[in-house]
mmCIF file of C-alpha atoms in Angstrom:
data_model
loop_
_atom_site.group_PDB
_atom_site.id
_atom_site.type_symbol
_atom_site.label_atom_id
_atom_site.label_comp_id
_atom_site.label_asym_id
_atom_site.label_seq_id
_atom_site.Cartn_x
_atom_site.Cartn_y
_atom_site.Cartn_z
ATOM 1 C CA MET A 59 78.755 139.717 126.036
ATOM 2 C CA PRO A 60 77.963 137.326 128.924
ATOM 3 C CA VAL A 61 75.358 134.624 128.414
ATOM 4 C CA ASP A 62 72.186 135.040 130.476
ATOM 5 C CA GLU A 63 71.847 131.629 132.127
ATOM 6 C CA ARG A 64 68.177 132.267 132.984
ATOM 7 C CA ARG A 65 67.052 132.463 129.371
ATOM 8 C CA PRO A 66 67.049 129.307 127.315
ATOM 9 C CA ARG A 67 68.943 129.638 124.074
ATOM 10 C CA ALA A 68 66.940 129.463 120.900
ATOM 11 C CA PRO A 69 67.453 126.255 118.945
ATOM 12 C CA ALA A 70 69.459 126.452 115.745
ATOM 13 C CA PRO A 71 67.254 127.448 112.798
ATOM 14 C CA GLY A 72 66.175 124.411 110.819
ATOM 15 C CA SER A 73 67.120 121.998 113.604
ATOM 16 C CA MET A 74 64.789 119.213 114.675
ATOM 17 C CA LEU A 75 64.054 121.088 117.925
ATOM 18 C CA ALA A 76 63.239 124.293 116.017
ATOM 19 C CA ARG A 77 60.853 122.351 113.750
ATOM 20 C CA LEU A 78 59.152 120.748 116.760
ATOM 21 C CA ILE A 79 58.759 124.092 118.539
ATOM 22 C CA ASP A 80 57.352 125.651 115.363
ATOM 23 C CA GLY A 81 55.046 122.678 114.838
ATOM 24 C CA PRO A 82 51.289 122.945 114.865
ATOM 25 C CA ILE A 83 49.283 123.501 118.017
ATOM 26 C CA ALA A 84 45.528 123.458 118.381
ATOM 27 C CA PRO A 85 43.971 126.824 119.194
ATOM 28 C CA GLY A 86 42.682 127.348 122.695
ATOM 29 C CA HIS A 87 39.786 129.484 123.883
ATOM 30 C CA VAL A 88 39.165 132.309 126.330
ATOM 31 C CA ALA A 89 37.393 130.815 129.360
ATOM 32 C CA TRP A 90 37.404 133.779 131.785
ATOM 33 C CA ILE A 91 38.260 137.498 131.713
ATOM 34 C CA GLY A 92 38.943 139.606 134.782
ATOM 35 C CA LEU A 93 39.947 143.200 135.439
ATOM 36 C CA ARG A 94 41.807 144.530 138.480
ATOM 37 C CA PRO A 95 40.417 148.043 139.015
ATOM 38 C CA ALA A 96 42.931 148.918 141.766
ATOM 39 C CA ARG A 97 45.675 147.401 143.902
ATOM 40 C CA ARG A 98 44.176 144.768 146.235
ATOM 41 C CA ALA A 99 40.661 145.535 144.931
ATOM 42 C CA PRO A 100 38.517 142.502 144.058
ATOM 43 C CA MET A 101 38.767 141.281 140.476
ATOM 44 C CA ARG A 102 35.798 142.090 138.285
ATOM 45 C CA ALA A 103 34.784 139.238 135.958
ATOM 46 C CA VAL A 104 33.603 140.517 132.569
ATOM 47 C CA GLU A 105 32.320 138.950 129.354
ATOM 48 C CA GLU A 106 34.544 141.094 127.155
ATOM 49 C CA ALA A 107 37.435 143.529 127.442
ATOM 50 C CA LEU A 108 39.008 146.061 125.119
ATOM 51 C CA ALA A 109 42.738 145.524 124.581
ATOM 52 C CA GLU A 110 44.511 148.801 123.851
ATOM 53 C CA PRO A 111 47.859 148.845 122.006
ATOM 54 C CA GLY A 112 50.803 149.547 124.284
ATOM 55 C CA GLN A 113 48.540 149.769 127.331
ATOM 56 C CA GLY A 114 46.646 146.598 128.191
ATOM 57 C CA LEU A 115 43.009 145.980 129.023
ATOM 58 C CA GLN A 116 40.824 149.028 129.455
ATOM 59 C CA GLY A 117 39.708 149.249 133.097
ATOM 60 C CA ASP A 118 42.589 147.168 134.466
ATOM 61 C CA ARG A 119 45.002 148.749 136.935
ATOM 62 C CA PHE A 120 48.009 147.718 134.837
ATOM 63 C CA SER A 121 46.609 149.511 131.784
ATOM 64 C CA SER A 122 48.963 152.428 131.250
ATOM 65 C CA THR A 123 50.869 154.372 128.683
ATOM 66 C CA ARG A 124 54.212 152.978 129.940
ATOM 67 C CA ASN A 125 54.242 150.270 127.266
ATOM 68 C CA GLY A 126 55.417 147.726 129.826
ATOM 69 C CA ALA A 127 55.772 143.980 129.509
ATOM 70 C CA ARG A 128 52.919 143.184 131.909
ATOM 71 C CA GLN A 129 50.023 144.699 129.955
ATOM 72 C CA VAL A 130 47.955 141.478 129.983
ATOM 73 C CA THR A 131 48.378 138.371 132.133
ATOM 74 C CA LEU A 132 47.162 134.922 131.079
ATOM 75 C CA ILE A 133 46.929 131.555 132.797
ATOM 76 C CA SER A 134 45.446 128.291 131.577
ATOM 77 C CA ARG A 135 42.570 126.494 133.236
ATOM 78 C CA GLU A 136 44.805 123.427 133.145
ATOM 79 C CA ALA A 137 47.400 125.276 135.283
ATOM 80 C CA LEU A 138 44.657 126.261 137.749
ATOM 81 C CA HIS A 139 43.761 122.566 138.071
ATOM 82 C CA ALA A 140 47.426 121.687 138.691
ATOM 83 C CA ILE A 141 47.746 124.396 141.364
ATOM 84 C CA ALA A 142 44.560 123.146 143.039
ATOM 85 C CA GLY A 143 45.994 119.625 143.039
ATOM 86 C CA TYR A 144 49.233 120.781 144.673
ATOM 87 C CA LEU A 145 47.142 122.367 147.427
ATOM 88 C CA SER A 146 44.818 119.337 147.785
ATOM 89 C CA ARG A 147 41.808 121.381 146.681
ATOM 90 C CA GLU A 148 39.063 120.725 144.199
ATOM 91 C CA GLU A 149 39.338 124.137 142.551
ATOM 92 C CA ILE A 150 41.180 127.456 142.561
ATOM 93 C CA LEU A 151 39.066 130.354 141.311
ATOM 94 C CA PRO A 152 40.855 132.471 138.673
ATOM 95 C CA GLU A 153 40.396 135.746 140.559
ATOM 96 C CA ARG A 154 42.548 134.350 143.395
ATOM 97 C CA LEU A 155 45.635 134.490 141.141
ATOM 98 C CA ARG A 156 44.673 137.915 139.716
ATOM 99 C CA ARG A 157 45.411 137.066 136.082
ATOM 100 C CA ASN A 158 43.397 138.842 133.375
ATOM 101 C CA ILE A 159 42.593 135.945 131.088
ATOM 102 C CA VAL A 160 42.086 132.237 131.650
ATOM 103 C CA THR A 161 42.513 130.061 128.574
ATOM 104 C CA THR A 162 41.650 126.447 127.963
ATOM 105 C CA GLY A 163 42.959 123.945 125.432
ATOM 106 C CA ILE A 164 46.307 125.604 124.663
ATOM 107 C CA ASN A 165 49.690 125.226 126.331
ATOM 108 C CA LEU A 166 50.709 128.840 126.950
ATOM 109 C CA ALA A 167 54.385 127.798 126.909
ATOM 110 C CA ALA A 168 53.949 127.247 123.148
ATOM 111 C CA LEU A 169 53.455 131.019 122.823
ATOM 112 C CA HIS A 170 56.987 131.720 124.126
ATOM 113 C CA GLY A 171 58.525 134.541 122.097
ATOM 114 C CA ARG A 172 55.561 134.566 119.709
ATOM 115 C CA ARG A 173 52.713 136.742 118.611
ATOM 116 C CA PHE A 174 49.225 135.425 119.068
ATOM 117 C CA ARG A 175 45.682 136.461 118.324
ATOM 118 C CA LEU A 176 43.231 136.689 121.176
ATOM 119 C CA GLY A 177 39.819 137.543 119.781
ATOM 120 C CA GLY A 178 40.202 140.846 117.938
ATOM 121 C CA ALA A 179 43.559 141.735 119.524
ATOM 122 C CA LEU A 180 47.127 140.907 118.558
ATOM 123 C CA LEU A 181 49.418 140.199 121.511
ATOM 124 C CA GLU A 182 53.049 139.222 121.946
ATOM 125 C CA TRP A 183 54.480 136.978 124.660
ATOM 126 C CA SER A 184 56.629 139.133 126.979
ATOM 127 C CA GLY A 185 57.492 136.787 129.843
ATOM 128 C CA GLU A 186 56.466 134.249 132.402
ATOM 129 C CA CYS A 187 54.133 135.414 135.153
ATOM 130 C CA ALA A 188 55.842 134.441 138.387
ATOM 131 C CA PRO A 189 53.833 134.214 141.606
ATOM 132 C CA CYS A 190 53.868 137.242 143.871
ATOM 133 C CA SER A 191 54.507 137.221 147.604
ATOM 134 C CA ARG A 192 50.749 137.385 148.270
ATOM 135 C CA MET A 193 50.089 133.828 147.071
ATOM 136 C CA ASP A 194 50.470 132.344 150.576
ATOM 137 C CA GLU A 195 48.101 135.033 151.859
ATOM 138 C CA GLU A 196 45.616 134.343 149.068
ATOM 139 C CA LEU A 197 45.855 130.543 148.832
ATOM 140 C CA GLY A 198 47.173 129.567 152.254
ATOM 141 C CA PRO A 199 50.452 127.948 153.279
ATOM 142 C CA GLY A 200 52.263 126.552 150.253
ATOM 143 C CA GLY A 201 50.391 128.810 147.821
ATOM 144 C CA TYR A 202 53.516 130.496 146.516
ATOM 145 C CA ASN A 203 55.271 127.205 145.789
ATOM 146 C CA ALA A 204 52.129 125.684 144.251
ATOM 147 C CA VAL A 205 52.027 128.502 141.682
ATOM 148 C CA ARG A 206 55.751 128.367 140.832
ATOM 149 C CA GLY A 207 56.150 127.272 137.221
ATOM 150 C CA HIS A 208 52.374 127.418 136.666
ATOM 151 C CA GLY A 209 51.671 131.162 136.954
ATOM 152 C CA GLY A 210 51.006 131.744 133.272
ATOM 153 C CA ILE A 211 52.461 134.405 131.002
ATOM 154 C CA THR A 212 52.550 138.146 130.449
ATOM 155 C CA ALA A 213 51.918 139.789 127.084
ATOM 156 C CA ARG A 214 52.045 143.140 125.322
ATOM 157 C CA VAL A 215 49.168 144.405 123.188
ATOM 158 C CA LEU A 216 50.460 145.128 119.669
ATOM 159 C CA SER A 217 47.117 145.741 117.981
ATOM 160 C CA GLY A 218 43.947 146.490 119.908
ATOM 161 C CA GLY A 219 40.573 144.865 119.747
ATOM 162 C CA VAL A 220 37.806 143.298 121.770
ATOM 163 C CA ILE A 221 38.458 140.006 123.573
ATOM 164 C CA ARG A 222 35.337 137.989 124.417
ATOM 165 C CA LEU A 223 34.604 134.808 126.319
ATOM 166 C CA GLY A 224 34.880 131.871 123.916
ATOM 167 C CA ASN A 225 37.220 133.677 121.485
ATOM 168 C CA PRO A 226 39.993 131.526 120.037
ATOM 169 C CA VAL A 227 43.603 131.889 121.189
ATOM 170 C CA GLU A 228 45.775 131.315 118.108
ATOM 171 C CA ARG A 229 49.570 131.301 117.880
ATOM 172 C CA LEU A 230 50.715 133.018 114.707
ATOM 173 C CA LEU A 231 53.474 131.773 112.450
ATOM 174 C CA GLY A 232 56.687 133.784 112.142
ATOM 175 C CA GLY A 233 55.587 136.235 109.447
ATOM 176 C CA GLU A 234 51.965 136.605 110.494
ATOM 177 C CA GLY A 235 50.547 139.469 112.502
#
């Protein structure tokens, strides 16, 4: 079977790198929630959203019964600040990037391949959220490249529940969830 060069190999179990990756991280918090009711429709900021297993956030255009990898999208406020800096701006509003949830205080890369609790819902990391071709249209020249590597993550909903502003974002250990 050929090796997929795009995916980093997992460190050997018990190795120093594996222990570091599995090490503790402080929980983050939900800072913003947005729903995309339709393609190209304005995002609707909400105080809470219902995550439905195998579907996504109720009221979001990506909510479906297809059980896809892009059920919920997340980006950190820290990444939004970095993107703004790359574009020489004070701020980038979360709805401009069309992600569902903005977190603060947690490095979303630490959720790679993991399950995590977001309020009352259990989610699982499903991939990185690459910028779409509309970023230059939305953010101006250089928008696409400013978002590269900072676009956040995608997740699947494993167990439903309500996600509210201020809820903790907690990475679960291997057997939890």
